[in-house]
């Protein structure tokens, strides 16, 4: 809701600071006192067109600051986040217009363009009256309003999901068709390349394996020669083991061979050497047995390596990419061969997705028509007490061309009105007069109050040209609407003014030869006097004060 409004040097207002609350706020005052200036100033903060005519005479600039208090999940916060504007406890909109017509705007002290300010303002305030028209008078909002009233969130989500699926399927089919056309142009080359790769049968990691095998084969002669030389050295004639045995026999012939410790140690050493030599021979023999040179010759390995590298150069890829290239060529040819990625299959998927979207959109459309009937019935009931019983409201559904289908469905919805029997129905803004339009907007907002997106509603002279029971009906509906949203109403009608939770009086004063507009919140006694003035005119009478008491008492009783 709008928490405060600060105005500086706008037309006849030199300085004004208003603190506002929830519920119904009424603005009253003599004709020409400047009530419309308040709405012009608020509109300026919301992104309306600004020009030098708004700057008070003698001032260099006009400025308006509007502070809003919003719930954490309000849609505005997401918009600000997209624009990287800091989110604070409250939302502050500020607009300045200089005497030479230049305009600047800020959101939470961040300089922004007027377009963004207007976008944010549309989320916050709806103004209905005989001058500025927003919200429901824009046909682009009618479909969303109808869906909010009908509670179509699930159906809209299903339709949006089906639309995205249809878009994705159409895009996949279109890409496949374009690719298939390209494949047909180079089909012979693709088939030849694929046949060569199928024949070659490249494997992942094969080049590295071949390089290692070639290295082993190139070293094979040196390895075998070295191992054989080692065996010859150990097993030559006479062998080392035999010579060690001869040495041990010689030591055994010593006279003290059995008693001399040193001879025993020497013989033990010879025995260990003989064992080590035997183990060395066995180890060399195992190494030769384990030497795996494979069945391929060096020539065969080098031929395979050359074939892989030649294919890689021919296709301008690495040998490691050859298996993937083979798969890719197969997929491309599948587009015209009718494989799993073929155009025919993707076209069938796209057809099914389109059918699913049309089904979802049709279900949403059916629900909209039911909601439209309920909405028209509810609004018609509200119009009777407003002396607009002959006004007929309808919701027109216009099918969209296929190229304009979207996540919201396949149709356009627009509220239409017929103000006189026999007259053609037309859009709200073009058919209804100013007073009728304001009361029609009031009836719409009363019915849509629980689903309204904007938290602040402004009605400019919604009670113009009416009185008595009709004015009381308008006041009762404004008061009821104030229970769901913040409502600001400019009124000349005491029946409406008596129902305000906050009463603001607009008046002119002359100071230092200048005419200025001031706005003041009235207390209970001042409210009674203002309502009495609205009843009786310039001269206040006891009867007028008594009538004001009755009106205010009735208003309080209706609230209770």
XYZ file of C-alpha atoms in Angstrom:
560
model
C 0.000 0.000 0.000
C 0.962 3.676 -0.338
C 2.444 4.583 3.055
C 3.367 8.204 2.414
C 3.333 10.856 -0.277
C 5.628 13.888 -0.285
C 5.021 16.676 -2.791
C 7.197 19.706 -3.423
C 6.310 22.612 -5.750
C 3.712 20.868 -7.890
C 1.256 23.391 -9.448
C -0.359 25.037 -6.360
C 1.220 22.754 -3.729
C 4.408 24.155 -2.241
C 5.042 21.529 0.407
C 2.931 18.548 1.414
C 3.672 15.398 3.409
C 0.880 12.850 3.770
C 0.943 9.695 5.881
C -1.622 7.173 4.697
C -2.904 3.905 6.071
C -5.015 0.979 4.957
C -8.742 1.153 4.311
C -10.713 3.948 2.672
C -9.252 7.463 2.468
C -11.546 10.222 1.182
C -10.428 13.561 -0.243
C -12.968 16.375 -0.145
C -12.964 20.107 -0.774
C -14.509 22.857 -2.812
C -14.475 22.562 -6.582
C -11.175 23.925 -7.854
C -9.424 23.480 -4.523
C -6.790 21.296 -6.138
C -7.848 17.706 -5.453
C -6.821 16.669 -8.959
C -3.340 18.041 -8.279
C -2.836 15.270 -5.738
C -3.681 12.667 -8.362
C -1.428 14.381 -10.911
C 1.410 14.317 -8.393
C 0.829 10.646 -7.571
C 0.701 9.839 -11.286
C 4.024 11.622 -11.743
C 5.629 9.335 -9.149
C 4.138 6.341 -10.952
C 5.695 7.228 -14.315
C 3.037 9.412 -15.928
C 4.120 12.007 -18.454
C 5.727 15.007 -16.819
C 6.146 18.512 -18.239
C 7.131 21.961 -17.066
C 3.469 22.903 -16.495
C 3.541 20.865 -13.281
C 6.248 23.052 -11.730
C 4.863 25.673 -9.337
C 5.311 29.237 -10.538
C 8.624 30.620 -9.312
C 10.089 27.176 -8.455
C 12.982 25.576 -10.302
C 11.630 22.033 -10.122
C 8.745 19.886 -8.906
C 9.344 16.647 -7.034
C 7.160 13.829 -5.746
C 8.213 10.939 -3.502
C 5.908 7.959 -2.913
C 6.796 5.303 -0.335
C 5.090 1.910 -0.505
C 4.978 -0.925 1.999
C 4.707 -4.277 0.235
C 4.468 -7.930 1.220
C 7.690 -10.002 0.808
C 6.290 -11.982 -2.140
C 5.032 -8.978 -4.110
C 5.682 -9.160 -7.867
C 7.561 -5.848 -7.771
C 10.492 -7.373 -5.908
C 11.171 -9.814 -8.762
C 11.196 -6.931 -11.272
C 13.641 -4.976 -9.114
C 15.868 -8.030 -8.748
C 16.011 -8.404 -12.544
C 17.139 -4.774 -12.759
C 19.744 -5.219 -9.963
C 17.989 -2.592 -7.863
C 18.470 -3.152 -4.125
C 15.421 -4.467 -2.288
C 14.784 -2.666 0.984
C 12.141 -2.756 3.715
C 10.004 -0.314 1.716
C 9.814 0.803 -1.903
C 10.512 4.457 -2.673
C 9.617 6.021 -6.022
C 10.859 9.553 -6.691
C 10.330 11.813 -9.679
C 11.663 15.280 -10.435
C 10.557 17.590 -13.269
C 12.507 20.803 -13.860
C 11.125 24.130 -15.051
C 12.592 23.495 -18.504
C 10.715 20.195 -18.801
C 13.497 17.723 -18.055
C 12.542 14.683 -16.006
C 14.472 12.298 -13.778
C 13.354 9.239 -11.809
C 14.687 7.067 -8.964
C 13.672 3.771 -7.405
C 15.181 3.166 -3.955
C 17.690 5.953 -4.712
C 18.792 4.205 -7.945
C 18.404 6.358 -11.065
C 16.061 4.660 -13.560
C 14.209 5.398 -16.773
C 10.598 6.543 -16.738
C 9.552 3.364 -18.582
C 10.696 1.180 -15.677
C 9.057 3.568 -13.215
C 5.774 3.227 -15.120
C 6.123 -0.570 -15.182
C 6.616 -0.647 -11.422
C 3.757 1.807 -10.925
C 1.343 -0.464 -12.794
C 1.976 -3.149 -10.169
C 1.265 -0.769 -7.304
C -1.641 1.550 -8.108
C -4.740 1.513 -10.298
C -6.304 4.891 -11.030
C -9.915 5.019 -12.227
C -11.597 8.255 -13.099
C -12.462 10.777 -15.746
C -8.855 11.717 -16.472
C -6.149 9.063 -16.030
C -7.216 5.473 -16.680
C -5.116 2.437 -15.836
C -5.489 -1.221 -15.002
C -8.779 -2.689 -16.186
C -9.135 -0.192 -19.021
C -6.133 -1.811 -20.688
C -7.509 -4.838 -22.622
C -4.128 -6.551 -22.268
C -4.894 -7.078 -18.581
C -8.340 -8.620 -19.023
C -7.222 -12.189 -19.641
C -5.073 -12.165 -16.486
C -7.899 -10.613 -14.463
C -10.321 -13.284 -15.626
C -7.854 -16.036 -14.751
C -7.252 -14.545 -11.306
C -10.992 -14.369 -10.684
C -11.491 -17.955 -11.850
C -8.491 -19.336 -9.953
C -6.931 -20.798 -13.086
C -3.366 -21.049 -11.824
C -3.072 -24.800 -12.410
C -4.636 -24.621 -15.880
C -2.408 -21.703 -16.851
C 0.665 -23.563 -15.613
C -0.319 -26.668 -17.604
C -0.924 -24.567 -20.723
C 2.381 -22.730 -20.328
C 4.237 -26.034 -19.881
C 2.539 -27.539 -22.946
C 3.417 -24.421 -24.945
C 7.092 -24.710 -24.013
C 7.067 -28.400 -24.933
C 5.459 -27.562 -28.280
C 8.040 -24.852 -28.944
C 10.887 -27.234 -28.124
C 9.408 -29.986 -30.328
C 8.837 -27.579 -33.224
C 12.390 -26.272 -32.906
C 13.813 -29.819 -32.891
C 11.775 -30.746 -35.970
C 12.795 -27.558 -37.794
C 16.453 -28.145 -36.987
C 16.169 -31.726 -38.174
C 14.505 -30.681 -41.423
C 17.212 -28.109 -42.110
C 19.892 -30.626 -41.239
C 18.245 -33.269 -43.418
C 18.321 -30.896 -46.363
C 22.022 -30.299 -45.748
C 22.589 -34.063 -45.491
C 20.893 -34.648 -48.850
C 23.235 -32.154 -50.469
C 26.312 -34.063 -49.273
C 24.857 -37.544 -48.942
C 27.413 -39.282 -51.172
C 30.345 -37.850 -49.261
C 28.792 -38.726 -45.894
C 28.075 -42.310 -46.905
C 31.601 -42.790 -48.258
C 33.127 -41.352 -45.084
C 30.921 -43.492 -42.863
C 31.740 -46.641 -44.860
C 35.472 -45.957 -44.494
C 35.113 -45.475 -40.740
C 32.942 -48.564 -40.340
C 35.598 -50.564 -42.149
C 38.372 -49.006 -40.065
C 36.506 -49.612 -36.746
C 38.466 -47.097 -34.672
C 38.381 -47.628 -30.902
C 38.774 -45.082 -28.105
C 42.391 -44.986 -26.885
C 43.596 -47.145 -29.755
C 46.384 -44.808 -30.919
C 48.051 -44.733 -27.490
C 47.825 -48.522 -27.308
C 49.394 -48.918 -30.762
C 52.226 -46.505 -29.919
C 53.038 -48.557 -26.797
C 52.940 -51.836 -28.745
C 55.180 -50.421 -31.455
C 57.667 -49.333 -28.817
C 57.748 -52.830 -27.334
C 58.211 -54.441 -30.747
C 60.986 -52.015 -31.687
C 62.858 -52.904 -28.471
C 62.122 -56.625 -28.665
C 65.451 -57.689 -30.346
C 67.589 -55.829 -27.819
C 65.591 -57.229 -24.887
C 65.831 -60.844 -26.080
C 69.525 -60.498 -26.929
C 70.316 -59.090 -23.475
C 68.418 -61.833 -21.666
C 70.125 -64.558 -23.723
C 73.558 -63.080 -23.044
C 72.803 -63.107 -19.329
C 71.800 -66.748 -19.493
C 74.906 -67.635 -21.477
C 77.061 -65.939 -18.890
C 75.458 -67.901 -16.104
C 75.130 -71.227 -17.931
C 78.352 -71.198 -20.023
C 80.952 -74.020 -20.017
C 81.982 -74.596 -17.414
C 79.005 -73.191 -15.558
C 79.360 -71.008 -12.488
C 77.507 -73.491 -10.339
C 79.920 -76.277 -11.389
C 82.916 -74.112 -10.596
C 81.449 -73.238 -7.201
C 80.970 -76.986 -6.584
C 84.595 -77.680 -7.575
C 85.749 -74.994 -5.153
C 83.717 -76.543 -2.322
C 85.196 -79.998 -3.026
C 88.674 -78.529 -2.891
C 87.933 -76.980 0.500
C 86.653 -80.329 1.773
C 90.126 -81.835 1.182
C 91.770 -79.503 3.717
C 93.176 -81.447 6.762
C 91.166 -79.413 9.204
C 88.152 -78.862 6.923
C 85.761 -80.220 9.531
C 87.119 -78.249 12.495
C 88.284 -74.897 11.135
C 85.427 -72.281 11.537
C 86.789 -70.105 8.781
C 86.627 -72.962 6.306
C 83.020 -73.632 7.365
C 82.106 -69.965 6.792
C 83.767 -69.992 3.397
C 81.915 -73.126 2.343
C 78.581 -71.597 3.541
C 79.267 -68.515 1.391
C 79.918 -70.695 -1.642
C 76.644 -72.487 -1.030
C 74.710 -69.191 -0.831
C 76.304 -67.971 -4.052
C 75.301 -71.180 -5.796
C 71.683 -70.720 -4.643
C 71.594 -67.041 -5.773
C 72.942 -67.983 -9.194
C 70.266 -70.647 -9.594
C 67.542 -68.164 -8.650
C 68.968 -65.585 -11.085
C 68.833 -68.108 -13.930
C 65.246 -68.979 -13.046
C 64.256 -65.308 -12.931
C 65.738 -64.604 -16.354
C 63.940 -67.601 -17.790
C 60.588 -66.394 -16.300
C 61.157 -62.906 -17.717
C 61.694 -64.345 -21.167
C 58.623 -66.519 -20.825
C 56.531 -63.526 -19.716
C 57.781 -61.236 -22.492
C 54.533 -60.606 -24.486
C 55.331 -59.395 -27.947
C 51.832 -60.259 -29.174
C 50.923 -61.891 -32.415
C 51.268 -58.697 -34.473
C 54.407 -57.871 -36.271
C 55.952 -54.449 -36.094
C 54.876 -53.861 -39.667
C 51.206 -54.678 -38.919
C 51.138 -52.329 -35.907
C 52.691 -49.500 -37.882
C 50.248 -50.020 -40.757
C 47.270 -49.772 -38.358
C 48.695 -46.659 -36.722
C 49.225 -45.035 -40.109
C 45.641 -45.864 -41.192
C 44.160 -44.268 -38.049
C 46.262 -41.118 -38.378
C 45.492 -40.779 -42.081
C 41.741 -40.996 -41.376
C 42.076 -38.357 -38.636
C 43.911 -35.992 -40.996
C 41.344 -36.575 -43.724
C 38.465 -35.588 -41.422
C 40.479 -32.902 -39.571
C 39.999 -34.491 -36.152
C 42.163 -36.414 -33.710
C 42.313 -40.200 -33.784
C 40.513 -40.143 -30.431
C 37.563 -38.343 -32.122
C 37.128 -40.933 -34.885
C 34.622 -43.165 -33.018
C 32.480 -40.100 -32.166
C 32.720 -38.906 -35.762
C 31.444 -42.257 -36.940
C 28.469 -41.981 -34.571
C 27.760 -38.420 -35.691
C 27.797 -39.372 -39.376
C 25.399 -42.191 -38.621
C 23.036 -39.796 -36.829
C 23.099 -37.332 -39.716
C 22.288 -40.030 -42.232
C 19.521 -41.289 -39.920
C 17.719 -38.014 -40.637
C 17.050 -39.168 -44.196
C 17.155 -42.905 -43.535
C 14.322 -42.807 -40.961
C 16.386 -43.761 -37.925
C 15.673 -42.780 -34.307
C 16.653 -39.170 -34.988
C 14.814 -38.934 -38.311
C 12.628 -36.055 -39.429
C 9.569 -38.297 -39.553
C 9.869 -39.204 -35.892
C 10.525 -35.627 -34.804
C 7.596 -34.408 -36.873
C 5.380 -36.931 -35.082
C 6.673 -35.690 -31.711
C 5.922 -32.089 -32.734
C 2.414 -33.038 -33.848
C 1.763 -34.754 -30.517
C 3.106 -31.746 -28.590
C 0.868 -29.406 -30.585
C -2.142 -31.585 -29.842
C -1.266 -31.585 -26.129
C -0.978 -27.791 -26.124
C -4.312 -27.363 -27.903
C -5.944 -29.683 -25.367
C -4.500 -27.722 -22.440
C -5.459 -24.401 -24.033
C -8.982 -25.659 -24.718
C -9.400 -26.674 -21.073
C -8.234 -23.215 -19.997
C -10.583 -21.589 -22.502
C -13.546 -23.593 -21.199
C -12.714 -22.571 -17.636
C -12.424 -18.936 -18.735
C -15.886 -18.974 -20.246
C -17.305 -20.363 -17.029
C -15.475 -17.714 -15.020
C -16.688 -15.024 -17.443
C -20.322 -16.015 -16.839
C -19.813 -15.905 -13.075
C -17.976 -12.580 -13.292
C -20.672 -10.952 -15.434
C -23.373 -12.178 -13.048
C -21.530 -10.845 -10.003
C -20.810 -7.453 -11.582
C -24.378 -7.092 -12.847
C -25.619 -7.554 -9.291
C -23.295 -4.755 -8.148
C -24.454 -2.396 -10.915
C -28.143 -2.401 -9.970
C -27.736 -0.393 -6.719
C -25.409 1.953 -8.625
C -28.304 2.908 -10.958
C -26.637 1.104 -13.827
C -29.009 -1.852 -14.050
C -29.459 -1.335 -17.788
C -25.741 -1.610 -18.417
C -24.758 -4.953 -19.876
C -21.264 -6.316 -19.371
C -19.850 -9.134 -21.466
C -16.535 -10.833 -22.048
C -15.489 -11.186 -25.677
C -13.275 -14.090 -26.664
C -11.314 -13.645 -29.884
C -9.236 -16.566 -31.196
C -5.640 -15.674 -31.911
C -3.904 -16.627 -35.155
C -1.656 -19.617 -34.692
C 1.463 -17.478 -34.863
C 0.238 -15.507 -31.832
C -0.465 -18.498 -29.587
C 1.428 -18.294 -26.344
C 1.808 -19.690 -22.835
C -1.468 -17.960 -21.846
C -3.524 -19.751 -24.474
C -4.967 -19.333 -27.934
C -7.423 -16.499 -27.369
C -7.709 -12.845 -26.431
C -10.205 -11.811 -23.744
C -11.730 -8.338 -23.497
C -14.385 -6.846 -21.250
C -17.138 -5.228 -23.333
C -20.022 -3.011 -22.209
C -23.372 -1.886 -23.588
C -24.655 1.172 -21.711
C -28.001 1.473 -23.521
C -30.335 -1.267 -24.824
C -29.986 -1.668 -28.552
C -26.626 0.089 -28.669
C -23.619 -1.914 -29.824
C -21.273 -3.246 -27.175
C -17.803 -1.818 -27.149
C -14.603 -1.575 -25.116
C -14.898 -0.098 -21.632
C -12.902 3.048 -22.281
C -14.768 3.990 -25.473
C -18.381 3.288 -24.602
C -18.982 4.436 -21.026
C -19.129 8.098 -19.996
C -16.831 9.424 -17.278
C -19.250 8.873 -14.385
C -20.479 5.551 -15.732
C -16.956 4.398 -16.278
C -15.916 5.208 -12.732
C -18.892 3.364 -11.243
C -18.376 0.434 -13.603
C -14.733 0.254 -12.501
C -15.924 0.344 -8.895
C -18.266 -2.591 -9.483
C -15.503 -4.522 -11.229
C -13.021 -3.862 -8.443
C -15.508 -4.822 -5.714
C -16.038 -8.199 -7.400
C -12.327 -8.640 -8.120
C -11.115 -7.284 -4.787
C -9.771 -10.568 -3.460
C -7.720 -11.169 -6.607
C -6.541 -7.607 -7.288
C -2.835 -7.322 -8.058
C -2.509 -3.626 -7.205
C -2.675 -2.876 -3.484
C -3.803 0.752 -3.942
C -6.918 1.823 -5.864
C -7.701 5.439 -6.703
C -11.175 6.627 -7.784
C -11.483 10.174 -9.090
C -15.065 11.431 -8.597
C -16.568 7.963 -8.886
C -19.801 9.496 -7.520
C -20.034 12.288 -10.079
C -23.630 13.276 -10.911
C -25.324 10.978 -8.395
C -26.821 11.370 -4.962
C -29.188 9.813 -2.457
C -29.408 6.041 -2.406
C -27.025 5.628 -5.328
C -24.356 7.702 -3.619
C -24.848 5.661 -0.482
C -24.460 2.450 -2.528
C -21.212 3.814 -3.984
C -19.954 4.675 -0.504
C -20.869 1.257 0.860
C -18.965 -0.462 -1.947
C -15.929 1.757 -1.545
C -15.938 0.994 2.173
C -16.239 -2.723 1.474
C -13.433 -2.503 -1.080
C -11.287 -0.782 1.548
C -11.409 -3.985 3.550
C -9.322 -5.723 0.876
C -7.145 -2.941 -0.517
C -6.100 0.618 0.152
C -8.637 2.913 -1.520
C -8.261 6.645 -2.191
C -11.367 8.439 -3.496
C -11.917 12.037 -4.536
C -15.553 12.822 -3.731
C -18.097 15.629 -3.522
C -20.651 13.352 -1.943
C -21.288 13.336 1.826
C -22.581 9.742 1.749
C -19.179 8.638 0.469
C -17.144 10.984 2.667
C -18.893 9.758 5.815
C -17.507 6.251 5.272
C -13.813 7.138 5.150
C -11.299 5.653 7.560
C -9.143 8.702 6.808
C -10.585 12.050 5.761
C -8.346 14.542 3.940
C -9.624 18.036 3.214
C -8.174 19.963 0.282
C -8.400 23.747 0.421
C -6.808 26.854 -1.028
C -5.111 29.631 0.899
C -3.398 32.847 -0.106
C 0.040 33.504 1.323
C 2.247 36.455 0.354
C 0.105 37.063 -2.662
C 0.346 33.453 -3.854
C -2.497 30.951 -4.017
C -1.498 27.633 -2.504
C -3.254 24.292 -2.001
C -3.056 22.577 1.359
C -4.216 19.140 2.446
C -5.013 18.347 6.055
C -6.181 15.182 7.818
C -9.354 15.875 9.811
C -10.136 14.680 13.316
C -13.596 13.394 14.277
C -15.056 16.855 14.993
C -13.624 18.337 11.822
C -14.926 15.397 9.810
C -18.438 16.065 11.107
C -18.153 19.714 10.073
C -16.876 18.827 6.612
C -19.631 16.288 5.961
C -22.175 18.856 7.203
C -20.723 21.449 4.801
C -21.046 18.970 1.946
C -24.698 18.465 2.905
C -25.751 22.077 3.350
C -23.293 24.233 1.414
C -21.599 27.347 2.722
C -23.938 27.883 5.697
C -23.750 25.178 8.329
C -26.982 24.447 10.130
C -27.943 22.305 13.083
C -29.912 20.129 10.696
C -26.841 19.599 8.525
C -24.728 18.635 11.532
C -27.418 16.207 12.709
C -27.595 14.695 9.221
C -23.811 14.350 9.208
C -23.959 12.546 12.548
C -26.532 10.138 11.111
C -24.451 9.434 8.020
C -21.288 8.803 10.017
C -23.194 6.640 12.486
C -24.656 4.544 9.664
C -21.212 4.178 8.127
C -19.753 2.965 11.425
C -22.645 0.551 11.892
C -22.140 -0.916 8.414
C -18.478 -1.547 9.249
C -19.404 -3.298 12.462
